[in-house]
XYZ file of C-alpha atoms in Angstrom:
284
model
C -108.099 153.774 38.997
C -105.702 152.511 36.301
C -106.150 150.039 33.468
C -103.645 147.544 32.051
C -104.413 146.089 28.617
C -103.074 142.719 27.506
C -102.961 141.781 23.832
C -102.992 138.509 21.945
C -99.658 136.755 21.656
C -98.333 135.602 18.308
C -96.839 132.122 18.428
C -95.057 129.872 15.992
C -96.562 126.478 15.186
C -94.434 123.706 13.715
C -96.288 121.047 11.749
C -94.570 117.723 11.143
C -95.070 115.847 7.908
C -93.321 112.704 6.737
C -90.903 114.467 4.411
C -90.838 118.062 5.570
C -91.488 120.359 8.447
C -93.606 123.417 7.732
C -93.660 126.509 9.893
C -96.516 128.923 10.094
C -97.625 131.668 12.383
C -100.927 131.777 14.146
C -102.544 133.720 16.899
C -103.663 132.039 20.066
C -107.389 132.371 20.544
C -107.255 134.355 23.769
C -109.946 137.033 24.133
C -108.562 140.441 25.120
C -109.149 141.317 28.720
C -108.371 144.133 31.073
C -107.314 144.176 34.665
C -108.809 147.112 36.516
C -106.985 148.223 39.621
C -108.926 150.468 41.952
C -106.521 152.657 43.852
C -109.099 153.117 46.600
C -109.362 149.423 47.264
C -107.063 146.408 47.386
C -109.518 144.328 45.345
C -108.551 143.406 41.829
C -111.304 142.597 39.345
C -111.031 141.167 35.855
C -113.209 142.087 32.905
C -113.488 139.188 30.474
C -112.275 135.666 31.156
C -108.774 134.461 30.303
C -108.833 130.981 28.746
C -105.482 129.438 27.896
C -105.800 125.840 26.772
C -102.694 123.712 26.978
C -102.955 121.008 24.302
C -103.063 117.546 25.775
C -100.675 114.933 24.455
C -102.729 111.978 23.256
C -101.520 108.538 24.216
C -99.431 107.095 21.413
C -101.475 104.386 19.752
C -100.048 102.524 16.762
C -102.421 102.171 13.861
C -104.797 99.231 13.818
C -105.006 98.716 17.583
C -108.442 98.615 19.168
C -108.336 99.756 22.772
C -112.000 98.962 23.232
C -111.418 95.359 22.185
C -112.806 92.758 24.566
C -110.621 89.898 25.688
C -111.755 86.905 23.597
C -112.649 83.640 25.339
C -109.628 81.405 25.817
C -110.953 78.583 23.554
C -111.190 81.093 20.692
C -107.427 81.734 20.873
C -106.511 78.119 20.019
C -103.788 78.376 22.627
C -102.760 74.939 23.935
C -99.615 75.784 25.925
C -100.748 77.644 29.031
C -100.445 77.564 32.785
C -103.551 78.132 34.883
C -103.101 79.446 38.412
C -105.790 81.024 40.570
C -107.618 83.785 38.721
C -104.925 84.047 36.044
C -103.386 82.179 33.139
C -99.847 82.472 31.726
C -99.471 82.014 27.979
C -97.896 83.477 24.876
C -99.219 86.876 23.777
C -101.256 86.614 20.598
C -103.119 89.868 20.006
C -101.411 93.129 19.082
C -103.331 94.749 21.932
C -101.651 92.294 24.308
C -98.236 93.260 22.931
C -99.086 96.918 23.459
C -100.280 96.373 27.028
C -97.107 94.409 27.764
C -95.075 97.345 26.432
C -97.052 99.773 28.594
C -96.497 97.645 31.725
C -92.760 97.763 31.023
C -92.906 101.527 30.633
C -94.744 101.831 33.952
C -92.177 99.613 35.628
C -89.230 101.473 34.087
C -90.457 104.850 35.351
C -92.003 103.588 38.590
C -89.376 105.117 40.874
C -89.340 108.390 38.929
C -93.059 109.176 38.919
C -92.483 112.763 40.026
C -90.084 113.688 37.248
C -91.126 116.329 34.775
C -92.767 115.064 31.578
C -92.693 111.499 32.920
C -96.011 110.652 31.217
C -94.614 111.699 27.840
C -91.502 109.604 28.429
C -93.584 106.554 29.346
C -95.717 106.899 26.228
C -92.663 107.158 24.006
C -91.008 104.238 25.781
C -94.143 102.109 25.334
C -94.347 102.866 21.617
C -90.698 101.945 21.069
C -91.005 98.780 23.166
C -94.149 97.715 21.299
C -92.301 97.928 17.979
C -89.285 96.163 19.488
C -91.426 93.285 20.777
C -92.972 92.831 17.349
C -89.521 92.734 15.722
C -88.063 90.309 18.266
C -91.000 87.925 18.013
C -90.481 87.672 14.256
C -87.109 86.037 14.899
C -83.583 87.137 14.029
C -80.682 85.004 12.793
C -82.282 81.794 13.981
C -82.951 83.155 17.465
C -86.516 83.289 18.705
C -88.337 85.464 21.199
C -91.692 84.849 22.842
C -93.642 87.520 24.713
C -95.339 85.800 27.641
C -98.243 87.464 29.424
C -100.317 86.770 32.509
C -103.982 87.376 31.788
C -107.003 87.520 34.066
C -109.368 84.638 33.507
C -112.725 85.585 32.076
C -115.378 85.704 34.767
C -118.855 84.447 34.093
C -121.040 87.056 32.387
C -118.298 89.694 32.803
C -116.414 90.982 29.781
C -113.067 92.730 30.164
C -111.011 94.841 27.776
C -107.672 93.454 26.632
C -105.790 96.371 28.173
C -107.373 95.554 31.542
C -106.792 91.800 31.270
C -102.992 91.673 30.899
C -101.374 92.041 34.330
C -97.859 90.679 33.791
C -95.284 90.091 31.084
C -91.804 88.799 30.305
C -89.718 87.854 27.257
C -88.321 84.381 26.682
C -85.412 84.412 24.229
C -83.898 81.253 22.740
C -80.312 82.037 21.801
C -77.083 80.339 20.748
C -73.877 80.362 22.738
C -71.024 82.106 21.010
C -67.912 80.093 20.273
C -66.132 79.335 23.542
C -68.959 80.495 25.821
C -70.231 78.321 28.646
C -72.709 80.910 29.930
C -74.207 84.106 28.407
C -71.849 87.064 28.311
C -68.764 85.103 29.287
C -65.587 86.899 28.305
C -63.807 84.659 25.856
C -60.946 85.251 23.468
C -62.625 85.884 20.154
C -61.183 84.640 16.911
C -60.964 86.629 13.725
C -63.270 84.224 11.886
C -65.800 82.178 13.766
C -69.219 80.687 13.242
C -72.152 80.102 15.547
C -72.809 76.493 16.342
C -76.542 76.078 15.731
C -76.872 72.598 17.187
C -79.708 72.051 19.627
C -77.340 71.464 22.542
C -75.762 74.860 21.948
C -78.957 76.778 22.653
C -80.067 78.386 25.900
C -83.050 80.332 27.180
C -82.793 83.884 28.466
C -85.553 85.675 30.394
C -85.879 89.463 30.345
C -88.324 92.324 30.960
C -90.233 90.684 33.790
C -92.813 93.011 35.326
C -96.237 92.839 36.985
C -98.887 95.537 37.296
C -98.947 97.203 40.717
C -102.578 96.272 41.279
C -101.852 92.565 40.724
C -98.697 92.006 42.749
C -98.295 89.498 45.606
C -100.540 86.969 43.855
C -97.895 84.589 42.487
C -98.034 86.016 38.964
C -94.284 86.526 38.500
C -93.408 83.053 39.850
C -95.899 81.320 37.594
C -94.820 83.281 34.504
C -91.236 82.202 35.214
C -92.280 78.570 35.593
C -94.218 78.744 32.342
C -91.230 80.322 30.576
C -88.881 77.585 31.798
C -91.266 74.825 30.732
C -91.770 76.490 27.346
C -88.001 76.549 26.830
C -87.682 72.886 27.768
C -90.420 71.929 25.333
C -88.163 73.264 22.558
C -85.246 71.131 23.767
C -83.487 73.872 25.763
C -82.219 72.806 29.183
C -80.349 75.899 30.367
C -82.349 79.026 31.234
C -80.710 82.216 32.526
C -81.677 85.636 33.834
C -79.725 88.704 34.972
C -80.620 90.652 38.104
C -79.058 93.741 39.657
C -77.168 93.060 42.869
C -79.212 95.693 44.750
C -82.564 94.329 43.606
C -83.097 92.043 46.585
C -86.803 91.561 45.891
C -86.073 90.194 42.421
C -83.252 87.998 43.724
C -85.588 86.464 46.295
C -88.217 85.885 43.610
C -85.809 84.106 41.246
C -84.270 81.966 43.974
C -87.724 81.009 45.203
C -88.609 79.915 41.665
C -85.509 77.727 41.297
C -82.738 80.023 39.984
C -79.266 80.120 41.510
C -76.398 82.555 41.069
C -73.718 81.222 38.734
C -71.728 84.337 37.828
C -71.370 88.006 38.759
C -70.610 90.410 35.922
C -70.232 94.074 35.236
C -72.854 95.909 33.187
C -72.140 98.717 30.775
C -73.507 101.194 33.333
C -70.901 99.966 35.877
C -73.566 98.406 38.063
C -72.895 94.866 39.279
C -75.306 92.174 38.185
C -75.747 88.523 38.970
C -76.350 85.873 36.344
C -78.765 83.241 37.597
C -79.488 79.827 36.096
C -82.540 77.637 36.587
C -81.342 74.498 38.354
C -84.416 72.430 39.166
């Protein structure tokens, strides 16, 4: 019989502060144990239990958000512009928790085809945090351009309360932008002048839709189509007649969705990643 002893391992912990990074050594709390090998038998027994705890990465939650917050009744939101369809309603996001859930849906959609990649959950959490902050910045407005985060929310059922994070099932961004000098459609390659100004007249504005996604559990229920219709009508209420969206040439499902909703291809461009895209315009 022979005995192999294993000792505690000394590790290095790095603690992050706002202005500095401190390094200190600590010892992992692993009780010493021995593996006893009996030469007369093939059985291996262990004295003492090995317990190695891998720290779990908590979901990134910006300060002030309440993830146990119930979805308030629609009349309490004072939201007049909305589109009711079936069990859902499309409207502008109001609560920070709705912005966060919209960001998380986009993270899920972005990593949907790469679910088996290593550390994918960490990537999605980081993506969601960055997108949440980006949505908040965009919705504050920049250089006269406006952005609205539109969400599809489950209607409140009688005597049944639902958390905000369980209520939001779809999202998209509606951007109101200005054409650059010489442009007739977004992204058109025009000869730029050394000095130019943006024409901020109402007729020079257009709507641009981006970041459309729907939760897996809520697909095939007309949510995407109705969010698009609501986005187009919202743009027209501000005096914007032209609404555009880009779609990848290989995304046939999305192309069918947009064409079904009233969009038609007006231009094919080249993205920075060398993938062909189509520019579609709402024509109804």
